[in-house]
Short mmCIF file of C-alpha atoms in Angstrom, two decimals:
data_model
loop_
_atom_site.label_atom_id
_atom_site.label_comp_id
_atom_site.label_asym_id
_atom_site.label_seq_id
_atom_site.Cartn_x
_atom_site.Cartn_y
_atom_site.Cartn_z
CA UNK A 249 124.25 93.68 65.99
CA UNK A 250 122.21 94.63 69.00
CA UNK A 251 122.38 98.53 69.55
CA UNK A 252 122.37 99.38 73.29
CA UNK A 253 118.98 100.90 74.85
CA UNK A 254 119.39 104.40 75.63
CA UNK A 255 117.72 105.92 77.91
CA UNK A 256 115.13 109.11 76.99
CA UNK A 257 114.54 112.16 78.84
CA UNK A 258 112.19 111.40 81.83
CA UNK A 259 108.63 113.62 80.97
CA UNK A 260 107.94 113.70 84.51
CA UNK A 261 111.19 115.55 85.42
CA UNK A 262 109.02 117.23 88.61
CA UNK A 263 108.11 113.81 90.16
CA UNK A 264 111.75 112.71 89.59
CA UNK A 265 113.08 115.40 91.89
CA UNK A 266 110.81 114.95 94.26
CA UNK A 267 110.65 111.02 94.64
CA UNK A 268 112.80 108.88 92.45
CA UNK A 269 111.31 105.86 93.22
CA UNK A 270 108.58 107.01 90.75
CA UNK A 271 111.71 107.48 87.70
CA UNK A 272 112.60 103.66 88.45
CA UNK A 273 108.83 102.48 87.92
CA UNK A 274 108.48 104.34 84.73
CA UNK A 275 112.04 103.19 83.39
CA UNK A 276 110.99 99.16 84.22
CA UNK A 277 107.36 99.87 82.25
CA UNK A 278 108.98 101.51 79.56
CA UNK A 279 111.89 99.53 78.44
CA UNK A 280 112.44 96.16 80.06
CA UNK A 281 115.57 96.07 77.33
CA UNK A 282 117.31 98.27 79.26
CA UNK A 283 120.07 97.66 82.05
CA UNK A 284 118.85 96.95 85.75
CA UNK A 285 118.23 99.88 87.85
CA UNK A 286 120.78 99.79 91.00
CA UNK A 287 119.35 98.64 93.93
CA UNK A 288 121.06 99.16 97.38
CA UNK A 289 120.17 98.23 101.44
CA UNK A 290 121.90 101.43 102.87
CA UNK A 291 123.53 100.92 106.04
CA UNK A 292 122.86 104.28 107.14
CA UNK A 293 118.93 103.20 107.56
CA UNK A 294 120.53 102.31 111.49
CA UNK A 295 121.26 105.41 111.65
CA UNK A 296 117.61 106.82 110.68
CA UNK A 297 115.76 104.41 112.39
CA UNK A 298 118.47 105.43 115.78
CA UNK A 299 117.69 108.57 115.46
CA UNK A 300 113.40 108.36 115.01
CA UNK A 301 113.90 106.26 118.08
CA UNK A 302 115.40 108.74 120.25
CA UNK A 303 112.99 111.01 118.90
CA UNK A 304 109.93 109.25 119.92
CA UNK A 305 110.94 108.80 123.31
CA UNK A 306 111.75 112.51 123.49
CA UNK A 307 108.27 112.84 122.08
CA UNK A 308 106.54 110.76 124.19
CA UNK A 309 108.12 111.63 127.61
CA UNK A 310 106.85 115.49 126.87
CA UNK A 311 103.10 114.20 125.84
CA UNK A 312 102.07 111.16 127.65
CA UNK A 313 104.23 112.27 131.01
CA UNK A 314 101.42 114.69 132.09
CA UNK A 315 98.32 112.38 131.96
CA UNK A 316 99.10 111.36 135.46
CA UNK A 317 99.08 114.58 136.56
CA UNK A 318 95.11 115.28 135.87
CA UNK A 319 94.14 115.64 139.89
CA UNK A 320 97.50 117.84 140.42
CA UNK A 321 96.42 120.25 137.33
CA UNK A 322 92.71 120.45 138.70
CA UNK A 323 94.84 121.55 142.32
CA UNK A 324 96.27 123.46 141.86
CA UNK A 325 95.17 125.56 139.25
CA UNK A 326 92.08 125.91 140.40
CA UNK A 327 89.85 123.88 137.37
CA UNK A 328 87.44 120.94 138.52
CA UNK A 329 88.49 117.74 137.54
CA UNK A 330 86.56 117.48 134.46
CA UNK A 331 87.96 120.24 132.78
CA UNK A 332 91.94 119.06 133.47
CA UNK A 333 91.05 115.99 131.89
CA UNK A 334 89.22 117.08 129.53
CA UNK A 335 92.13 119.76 128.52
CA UNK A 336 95.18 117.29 129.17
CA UNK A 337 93.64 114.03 127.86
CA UNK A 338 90.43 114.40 126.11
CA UNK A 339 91.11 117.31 123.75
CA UNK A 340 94.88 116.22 123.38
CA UNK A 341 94.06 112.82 122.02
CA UNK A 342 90.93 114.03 120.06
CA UNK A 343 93.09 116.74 117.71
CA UNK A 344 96.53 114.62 117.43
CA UNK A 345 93.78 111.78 115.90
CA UNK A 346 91.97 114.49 113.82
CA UNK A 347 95.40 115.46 112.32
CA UNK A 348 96.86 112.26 111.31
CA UNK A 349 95.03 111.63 108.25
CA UNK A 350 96.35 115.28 106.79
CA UNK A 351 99.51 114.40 108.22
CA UNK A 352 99.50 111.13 106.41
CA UNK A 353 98.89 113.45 103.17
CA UNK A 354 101.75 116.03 103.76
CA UNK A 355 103.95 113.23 104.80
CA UNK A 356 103.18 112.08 100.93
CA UNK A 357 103.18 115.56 99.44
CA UNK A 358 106.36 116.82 101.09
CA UNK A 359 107.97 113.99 102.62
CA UNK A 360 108.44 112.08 105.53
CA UNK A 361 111.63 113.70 107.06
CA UNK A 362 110.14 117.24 106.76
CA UNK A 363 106.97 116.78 108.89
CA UNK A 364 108.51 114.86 111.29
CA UNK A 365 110.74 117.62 111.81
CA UNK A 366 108.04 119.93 112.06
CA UNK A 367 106.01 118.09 114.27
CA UNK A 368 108.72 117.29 116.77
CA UNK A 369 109.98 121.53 116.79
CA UNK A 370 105.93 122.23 117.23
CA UNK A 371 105.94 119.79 119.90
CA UNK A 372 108.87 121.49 121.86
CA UNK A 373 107.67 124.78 121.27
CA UNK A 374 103.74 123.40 122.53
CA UNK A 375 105.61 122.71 125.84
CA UNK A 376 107.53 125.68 126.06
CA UNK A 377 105.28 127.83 125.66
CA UNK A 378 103.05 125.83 128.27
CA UNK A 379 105.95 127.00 131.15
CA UNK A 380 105.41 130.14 129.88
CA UNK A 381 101.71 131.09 130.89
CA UNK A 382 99.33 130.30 134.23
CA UNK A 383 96.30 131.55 132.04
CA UNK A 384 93.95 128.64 131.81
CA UNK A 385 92.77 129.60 128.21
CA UNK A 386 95.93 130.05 126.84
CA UNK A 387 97.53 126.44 128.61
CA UNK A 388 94.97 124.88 126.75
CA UNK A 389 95.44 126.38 123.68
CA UNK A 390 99.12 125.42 123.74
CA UNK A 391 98.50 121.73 124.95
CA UNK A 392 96.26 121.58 121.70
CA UNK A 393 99.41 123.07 119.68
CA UNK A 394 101.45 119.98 120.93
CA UNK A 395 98.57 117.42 120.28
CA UNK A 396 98.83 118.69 116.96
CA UNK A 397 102.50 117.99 116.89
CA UNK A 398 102.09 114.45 118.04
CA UNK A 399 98.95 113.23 115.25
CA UNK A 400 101.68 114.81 112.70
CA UNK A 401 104.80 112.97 114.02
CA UNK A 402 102.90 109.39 114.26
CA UNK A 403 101.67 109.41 111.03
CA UNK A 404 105.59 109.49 108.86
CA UNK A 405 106.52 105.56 110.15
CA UNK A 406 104.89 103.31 107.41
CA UNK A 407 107.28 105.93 104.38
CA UNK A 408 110.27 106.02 106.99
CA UNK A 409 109.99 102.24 107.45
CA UNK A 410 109.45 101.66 103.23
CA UNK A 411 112.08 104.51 101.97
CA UNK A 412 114.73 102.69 104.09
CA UNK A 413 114.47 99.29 104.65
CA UNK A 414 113.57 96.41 102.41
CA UNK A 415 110.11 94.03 103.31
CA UNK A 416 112.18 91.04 105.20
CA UNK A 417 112.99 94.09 107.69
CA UNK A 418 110.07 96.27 107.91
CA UNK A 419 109.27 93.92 111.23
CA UNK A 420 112.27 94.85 113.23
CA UNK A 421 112.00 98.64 111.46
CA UNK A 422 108.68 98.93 113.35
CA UNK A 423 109.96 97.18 116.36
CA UNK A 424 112.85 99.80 117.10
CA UNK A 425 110.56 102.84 116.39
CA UNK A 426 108.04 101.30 118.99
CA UNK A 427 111.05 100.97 121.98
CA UNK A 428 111.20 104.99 121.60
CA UNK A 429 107.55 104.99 122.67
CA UNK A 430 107.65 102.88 124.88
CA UNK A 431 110.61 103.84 126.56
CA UNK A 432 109.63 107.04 126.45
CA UNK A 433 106.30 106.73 128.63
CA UNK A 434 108.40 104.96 130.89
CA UNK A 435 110.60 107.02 131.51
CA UNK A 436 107.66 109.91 131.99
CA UNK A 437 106.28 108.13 134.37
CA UNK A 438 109.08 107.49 136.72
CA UNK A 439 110.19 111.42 136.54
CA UNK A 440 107.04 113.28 136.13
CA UNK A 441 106.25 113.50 139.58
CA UNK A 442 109.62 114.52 141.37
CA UNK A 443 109.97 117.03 138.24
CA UNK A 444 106.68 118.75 139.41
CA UNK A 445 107.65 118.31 143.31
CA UNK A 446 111.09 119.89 142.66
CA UNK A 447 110.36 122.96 139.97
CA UNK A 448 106.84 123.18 139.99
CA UNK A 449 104.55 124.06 136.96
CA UNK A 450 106.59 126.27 134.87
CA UNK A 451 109.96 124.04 135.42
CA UNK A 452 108.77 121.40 134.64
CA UNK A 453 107.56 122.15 131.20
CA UNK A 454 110.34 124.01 130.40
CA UNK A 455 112.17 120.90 131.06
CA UNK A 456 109.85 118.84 129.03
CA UNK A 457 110.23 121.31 126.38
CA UNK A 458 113.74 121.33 126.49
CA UNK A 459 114.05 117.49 126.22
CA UNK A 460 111.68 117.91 122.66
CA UNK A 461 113.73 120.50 121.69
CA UNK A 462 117.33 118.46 121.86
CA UNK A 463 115.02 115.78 119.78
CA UNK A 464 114.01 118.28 117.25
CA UNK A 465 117.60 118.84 117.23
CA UNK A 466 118.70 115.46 116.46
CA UNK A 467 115.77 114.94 114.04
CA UNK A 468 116.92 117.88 111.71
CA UNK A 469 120.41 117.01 111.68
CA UNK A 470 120.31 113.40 111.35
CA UNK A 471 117.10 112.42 109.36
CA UNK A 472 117.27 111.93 105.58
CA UNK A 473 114.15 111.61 103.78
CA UNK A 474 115.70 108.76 101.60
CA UNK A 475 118.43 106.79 100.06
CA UNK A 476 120.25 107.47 96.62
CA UNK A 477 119.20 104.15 95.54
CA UNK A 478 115.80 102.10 96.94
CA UNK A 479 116.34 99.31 98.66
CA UNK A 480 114.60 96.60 96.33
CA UNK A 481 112.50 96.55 93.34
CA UNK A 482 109.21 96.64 93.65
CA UNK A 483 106.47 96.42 91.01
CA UNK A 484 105.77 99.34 88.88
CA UNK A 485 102.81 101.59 90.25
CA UNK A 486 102.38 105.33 89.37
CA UNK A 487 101.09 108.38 91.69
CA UNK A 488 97.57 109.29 91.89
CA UNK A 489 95.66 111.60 93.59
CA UNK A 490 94.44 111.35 97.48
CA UNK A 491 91.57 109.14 96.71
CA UNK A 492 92.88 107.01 94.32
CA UNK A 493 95.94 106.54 97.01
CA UNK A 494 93.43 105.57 99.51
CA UNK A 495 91.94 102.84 96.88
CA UNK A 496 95.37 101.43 96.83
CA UNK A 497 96.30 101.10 100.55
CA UNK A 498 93.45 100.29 101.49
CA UNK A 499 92.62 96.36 100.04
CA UNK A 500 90.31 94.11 101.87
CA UNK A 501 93.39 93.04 104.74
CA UNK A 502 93.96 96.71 105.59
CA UNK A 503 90.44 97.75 106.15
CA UNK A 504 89.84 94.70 108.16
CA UNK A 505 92.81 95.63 110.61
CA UNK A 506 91.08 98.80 111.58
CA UNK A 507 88.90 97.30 113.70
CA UNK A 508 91.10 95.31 115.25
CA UNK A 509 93.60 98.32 115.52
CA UNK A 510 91.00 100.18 117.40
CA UNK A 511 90.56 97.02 119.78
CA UNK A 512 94.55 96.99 120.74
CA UNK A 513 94.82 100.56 121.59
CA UNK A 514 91.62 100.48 123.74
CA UNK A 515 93.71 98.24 126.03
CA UNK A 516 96.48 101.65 126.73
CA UNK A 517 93.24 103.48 128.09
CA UNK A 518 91.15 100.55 130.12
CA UNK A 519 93.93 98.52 131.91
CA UNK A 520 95.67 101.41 133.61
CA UNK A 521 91.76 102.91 134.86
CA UNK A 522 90.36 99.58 135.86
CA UNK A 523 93.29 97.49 137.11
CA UNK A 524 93.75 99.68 140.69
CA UNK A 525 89.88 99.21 141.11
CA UNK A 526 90.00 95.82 140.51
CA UNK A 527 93.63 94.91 142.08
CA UNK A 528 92.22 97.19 145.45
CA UNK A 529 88.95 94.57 145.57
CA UNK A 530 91.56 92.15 146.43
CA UNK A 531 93.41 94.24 148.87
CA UNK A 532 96.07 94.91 146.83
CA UNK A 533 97.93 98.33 147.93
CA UNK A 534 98.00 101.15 145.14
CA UNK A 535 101.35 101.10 145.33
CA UNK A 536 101.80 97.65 144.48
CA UNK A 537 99.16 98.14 141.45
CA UNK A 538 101.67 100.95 139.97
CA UNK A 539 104.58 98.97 140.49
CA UNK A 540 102.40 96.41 138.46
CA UNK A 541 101.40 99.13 135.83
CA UNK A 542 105.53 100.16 135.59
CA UNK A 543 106.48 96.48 134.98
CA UNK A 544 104.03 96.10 132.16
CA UNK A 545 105.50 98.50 130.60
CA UNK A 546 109.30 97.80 131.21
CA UNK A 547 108.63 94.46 129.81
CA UNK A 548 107.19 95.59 126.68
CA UNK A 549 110.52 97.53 125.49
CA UNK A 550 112.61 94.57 124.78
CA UNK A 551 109.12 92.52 123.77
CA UNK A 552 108.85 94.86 121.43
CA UNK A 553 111.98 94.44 119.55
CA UNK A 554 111.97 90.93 119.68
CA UNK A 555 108.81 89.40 118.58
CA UNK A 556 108.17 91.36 115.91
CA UNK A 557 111.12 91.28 114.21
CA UNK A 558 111.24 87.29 115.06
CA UNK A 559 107.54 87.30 113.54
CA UNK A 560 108.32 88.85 110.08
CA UNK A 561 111.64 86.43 109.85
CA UNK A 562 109.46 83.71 110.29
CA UNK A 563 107.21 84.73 108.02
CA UNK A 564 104.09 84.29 109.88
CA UNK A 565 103.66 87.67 111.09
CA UNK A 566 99.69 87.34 110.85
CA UNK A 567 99.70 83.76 112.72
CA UNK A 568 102.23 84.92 115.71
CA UNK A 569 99.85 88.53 116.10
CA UNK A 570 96.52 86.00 116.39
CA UNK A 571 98.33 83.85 118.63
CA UNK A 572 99.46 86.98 120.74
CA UNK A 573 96.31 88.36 120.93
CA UNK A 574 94.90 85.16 122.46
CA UNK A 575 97.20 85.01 125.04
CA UNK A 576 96.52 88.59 125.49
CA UNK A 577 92.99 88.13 126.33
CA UNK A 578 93.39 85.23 128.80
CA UNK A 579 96.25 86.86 130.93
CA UNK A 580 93.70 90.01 130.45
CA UNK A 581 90.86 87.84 132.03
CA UNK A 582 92.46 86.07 134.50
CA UNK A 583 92.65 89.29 135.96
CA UNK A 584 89.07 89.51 136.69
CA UNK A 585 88.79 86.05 137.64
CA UNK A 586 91.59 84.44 139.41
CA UNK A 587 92.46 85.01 143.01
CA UNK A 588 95.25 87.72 142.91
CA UNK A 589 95.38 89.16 146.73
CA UNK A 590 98.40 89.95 148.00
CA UNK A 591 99.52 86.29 149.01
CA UNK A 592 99.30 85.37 145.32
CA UNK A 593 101.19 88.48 144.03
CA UNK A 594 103.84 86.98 142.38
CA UNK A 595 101.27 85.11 140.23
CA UNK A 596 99.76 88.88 139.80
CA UNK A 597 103.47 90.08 138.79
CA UNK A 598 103.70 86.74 136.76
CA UNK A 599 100.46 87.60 134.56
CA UNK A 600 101.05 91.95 134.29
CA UNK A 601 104.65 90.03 132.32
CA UNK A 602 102.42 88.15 129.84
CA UNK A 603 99.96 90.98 129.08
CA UNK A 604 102.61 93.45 128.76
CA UNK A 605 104.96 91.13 125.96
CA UNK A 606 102.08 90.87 124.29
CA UNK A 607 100.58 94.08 124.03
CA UNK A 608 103.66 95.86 123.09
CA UNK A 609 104.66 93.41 120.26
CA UNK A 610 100.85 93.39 118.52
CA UNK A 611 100.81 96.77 117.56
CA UNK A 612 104.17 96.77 115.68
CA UNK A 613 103.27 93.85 113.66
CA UNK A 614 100.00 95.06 112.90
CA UNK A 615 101.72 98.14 111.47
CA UNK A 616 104.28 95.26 109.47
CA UNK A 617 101.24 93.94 108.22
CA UNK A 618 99.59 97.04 106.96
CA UNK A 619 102.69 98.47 105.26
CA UNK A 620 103.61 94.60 103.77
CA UNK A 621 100.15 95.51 101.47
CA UNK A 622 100.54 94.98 97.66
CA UNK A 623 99.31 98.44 97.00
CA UNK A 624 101.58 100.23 99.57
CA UNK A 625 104.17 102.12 98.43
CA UNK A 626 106.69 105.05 100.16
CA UNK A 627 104.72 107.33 98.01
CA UNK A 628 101.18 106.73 99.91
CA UNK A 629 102.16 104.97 102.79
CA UNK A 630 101.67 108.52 104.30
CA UNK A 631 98.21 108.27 103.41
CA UNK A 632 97.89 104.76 105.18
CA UNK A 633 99.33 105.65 108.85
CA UNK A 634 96.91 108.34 108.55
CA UNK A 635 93.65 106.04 108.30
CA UNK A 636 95.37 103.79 110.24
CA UNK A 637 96.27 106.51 113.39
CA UNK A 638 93.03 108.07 112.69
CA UNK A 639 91.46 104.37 113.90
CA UNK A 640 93.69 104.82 116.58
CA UNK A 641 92.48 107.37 117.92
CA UNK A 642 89.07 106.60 117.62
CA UNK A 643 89.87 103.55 119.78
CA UNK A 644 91.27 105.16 122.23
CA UNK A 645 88.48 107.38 123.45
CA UNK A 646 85.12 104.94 122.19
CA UNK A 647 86.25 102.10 124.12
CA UNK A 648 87.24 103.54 126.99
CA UNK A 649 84.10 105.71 126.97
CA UNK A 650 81.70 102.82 126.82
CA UNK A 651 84.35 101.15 129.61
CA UNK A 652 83.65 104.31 132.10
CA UNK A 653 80.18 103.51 131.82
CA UNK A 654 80.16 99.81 132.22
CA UNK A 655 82.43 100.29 135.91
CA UNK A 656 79.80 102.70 137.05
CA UNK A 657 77.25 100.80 136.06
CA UNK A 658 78.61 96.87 137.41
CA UNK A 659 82.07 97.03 137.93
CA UNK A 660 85.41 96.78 136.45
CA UNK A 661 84.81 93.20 135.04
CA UNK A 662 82.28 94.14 132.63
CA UNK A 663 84.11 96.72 131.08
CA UNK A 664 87.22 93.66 130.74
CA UNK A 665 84.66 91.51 129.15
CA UNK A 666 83.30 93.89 127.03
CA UNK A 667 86.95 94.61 125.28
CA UNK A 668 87.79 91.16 125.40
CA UNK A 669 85.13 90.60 123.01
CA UNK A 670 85.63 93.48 120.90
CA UNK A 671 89.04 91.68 120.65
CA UNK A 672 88.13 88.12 119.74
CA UNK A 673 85.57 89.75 117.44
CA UNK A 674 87.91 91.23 115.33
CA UNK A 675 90.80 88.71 115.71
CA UNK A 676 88.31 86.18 114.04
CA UNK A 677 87.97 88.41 111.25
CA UNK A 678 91.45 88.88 110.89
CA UNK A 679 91.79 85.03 111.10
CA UNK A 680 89.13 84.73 108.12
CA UNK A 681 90.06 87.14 105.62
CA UNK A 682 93.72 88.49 105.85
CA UNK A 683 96.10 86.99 104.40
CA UNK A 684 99.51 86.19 105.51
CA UNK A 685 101.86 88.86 103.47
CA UNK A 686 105.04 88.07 101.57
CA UNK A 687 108.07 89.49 102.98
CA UNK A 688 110.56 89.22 100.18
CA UNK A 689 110.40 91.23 97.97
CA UNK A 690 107.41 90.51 94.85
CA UNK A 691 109.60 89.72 91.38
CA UNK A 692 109.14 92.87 89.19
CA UNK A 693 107.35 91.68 86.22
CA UNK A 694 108.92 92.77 82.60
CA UNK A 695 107.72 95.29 80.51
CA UNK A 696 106.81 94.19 76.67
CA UNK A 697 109.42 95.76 74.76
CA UNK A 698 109.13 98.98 72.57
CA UNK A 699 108.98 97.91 68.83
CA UNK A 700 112.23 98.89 66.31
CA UNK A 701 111.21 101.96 64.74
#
């Protein structure tokens, strides 16, 4: 008779505790005799993916709020222009880029719930201590503190997204975690002003930093690193070292989305400096252009939860982002070259729509993409939204660099044509080499069975 496989004591007992998605890859190499591992979708992923949401926003209302507020800052604290933006923008997206590729490692090393919650107390305590000083030195040094805090927080999505939820729903995963973003620069924008009219300086950080605080809150108390069971089988792959990690996240598809990565997030720093130049050529009142600006990104919260999750049920996530990033660039372009005065602002409102569905629902199914890799698993997709936020970064200060240069130079349509074919550039590459991913789950091949001693 057949005698029942039994299972052995794990050797790797330290690796168990810490992730035991790495026990169930061992047990399906070892013995493929032996019973199927359980397998669950836990319905309290909502709840996680809720709660990161709420987070973000939080997170995003107390950092992206103030860039508005460069001119005011140089005001009335007495510091040219220059050095508020360099203090409030420049250095604050520099370090929160520098840090998202060690982030990307602790997230991996210590897990994805921990750093967030670190990141998201560091940010409320960045801004709180912010209310606290009008010393110009030490302001900076605490803005610096929360940029820190923010290249931490970003970089935990891609092991949140694959510790929870199985492939067919990493699309709407990301989707969600974008609103929070998105919302939450929205939301900035509309109150940032009136906060600093009504409480000045010090108030309003102190508000800021008690709106990340009551996230940190939530984050603590709510966030689970992962579920008792994982949500699918995957195919067995051990943990290796940092550079070995990177070897496995990054295949031929995810290195070639860098580029294009850095050519989506150059849009969040061009369009809102060179739209009021261009929109006042036309005679277009600045009012109207921030109206425009606040519409954009309205639209993109429920674009964002849409198309991406409709992309990855489809299962074309990598022909609906090329065919979004098409119509990107035209309503980008027709900017620049259709007649958009004031009698034709409705066509103006009608285009700002298109531009602003479509860049809010590329970046989440780029990130679908990335973390859909054959080689990505929860255990180094910290390592991945790392590189990944690290190109991010980068894209967000070379672009618009070589953009400020280009306006000064010829104008505002330049600079569009330059990133438009930055864009197209890497889209064709995209087109040409990456590979549409599968979004069920790969079949877990069987292990040759031990031999009867």
């Amino acid at each position: 008779m057949d005698i029942p496989a039994v299972q052995s004591p794990s050797r790797f007992p330290r690796r168990e505790a810490v992730d035991p998605f790495f026990h169930h890859s061992l047990i399906a190499r070892r013995n493929s005799t032996m019973p199927a591992e359980k397998y669950e979708v836990n319905k309290y992923r909502w709840v996680i993916v809720g709660v990161y949401t709420l987070a973000s926003a939080t997170m995003a209302l107390t950092c992206f709020s103030v860039a508005p507020l460069v001119s005011s800052l140089s005001r009335d604290w007495g510091v040219s222009f220059s050095q508020a933006n360099l203090v409030l923008i420049v250095l604050f997206g520099l370090f929160s880029g520098l840090v998202s590729l060690p982030g990307g490692i602790a997230t991996d090393k210590f897990g994805w719930r921990l750093v967030f919650c670190f990141a998201q107390t560091l940010l409320a305590v960045s801004a709180l201590l912010r209310a606290s000083t009008r010393i110009w030195p030490l302001f900076a040094l605490f803005n610096v503190t929360g940029s820190i805090g923010l290249g931490l927080a970003t970089s935990v999505i891609g092991a949140m997204v694959l510790k929870w939820f199985p492939r067919r729903e990493v699309g709407v995963a990301n989707a969600i975690a974008n609103v929070g973003l998105a919302a939450g620069i929205a939301a900035g924008n509309a109150i940032i002003f009136p906060l600093l009219n009504a409480l000045g300086w010090s108030g309003m950080f102190l508000t800021l930093g008690l709106i990340a605080s009551a996230g940190a809150a939530l984050s603590w108390i709510f966030l689970r690193e992962q579920p008792p069971y994982p949500p699918e089988p995957l195919p067995p792959m051990v943990k290796v070292g940092l550079w070995e990690s990177v070897k496995q996240v990054m295949n031929l598809d995810n290195i070639i989305l860098l580029p294009f990565s850095l050519a989506l997030v150059g849009y969040l720093g061009i369009v809102p400096a060179i739209f009021p130049v261009q929109f006042a050529s036309y005679g277009v009142a600045l009012t109207t252009v921030g109206l425009l600006l606040s519409v954009m990104s309205l639209v993109g919260i429920p674009a964002s939860l849409i198309i991406p999750a409709w992309a990855f049920r489809m299962g074309r996530p990598k022909l609906i982002m090329s065919l979004g990033a098409v119509v990107l660039v035209l309503a980008f372009l027709s900017v620049f070259f259709l007649p958009l005065g004031p009698q034709n602002i409705w066509l103006a409102f009608l285009i700002i729509i298109i531009m602003g569905c479509a860049m809010n629902s590329l970046m989440p199914i780029r990130m679908g993409l990335a973390q859909l890799q054959p080689g990505v698993r929860p255990w180094n997709a910290g390592v991945l939204m790392g590189i990944v936020m690290t190109a991010n970064g980068l894209g967000y200060f070379i672009l618009p660099s070589i953009s400020g240069m280009l306006v000064e130079r010829s104008g505002p349509t330049s600079s569009a044509l330059m990133l438009a074919g930055v864009t197209l550039a890497t889209l064709l590459l995209v087109i040409l080499f990456v590979k549409e991913p599968k979004v069920e789950a790969p079949a877990v091949p069987a292990a040759e069975p031990e031999p009867a001693s």
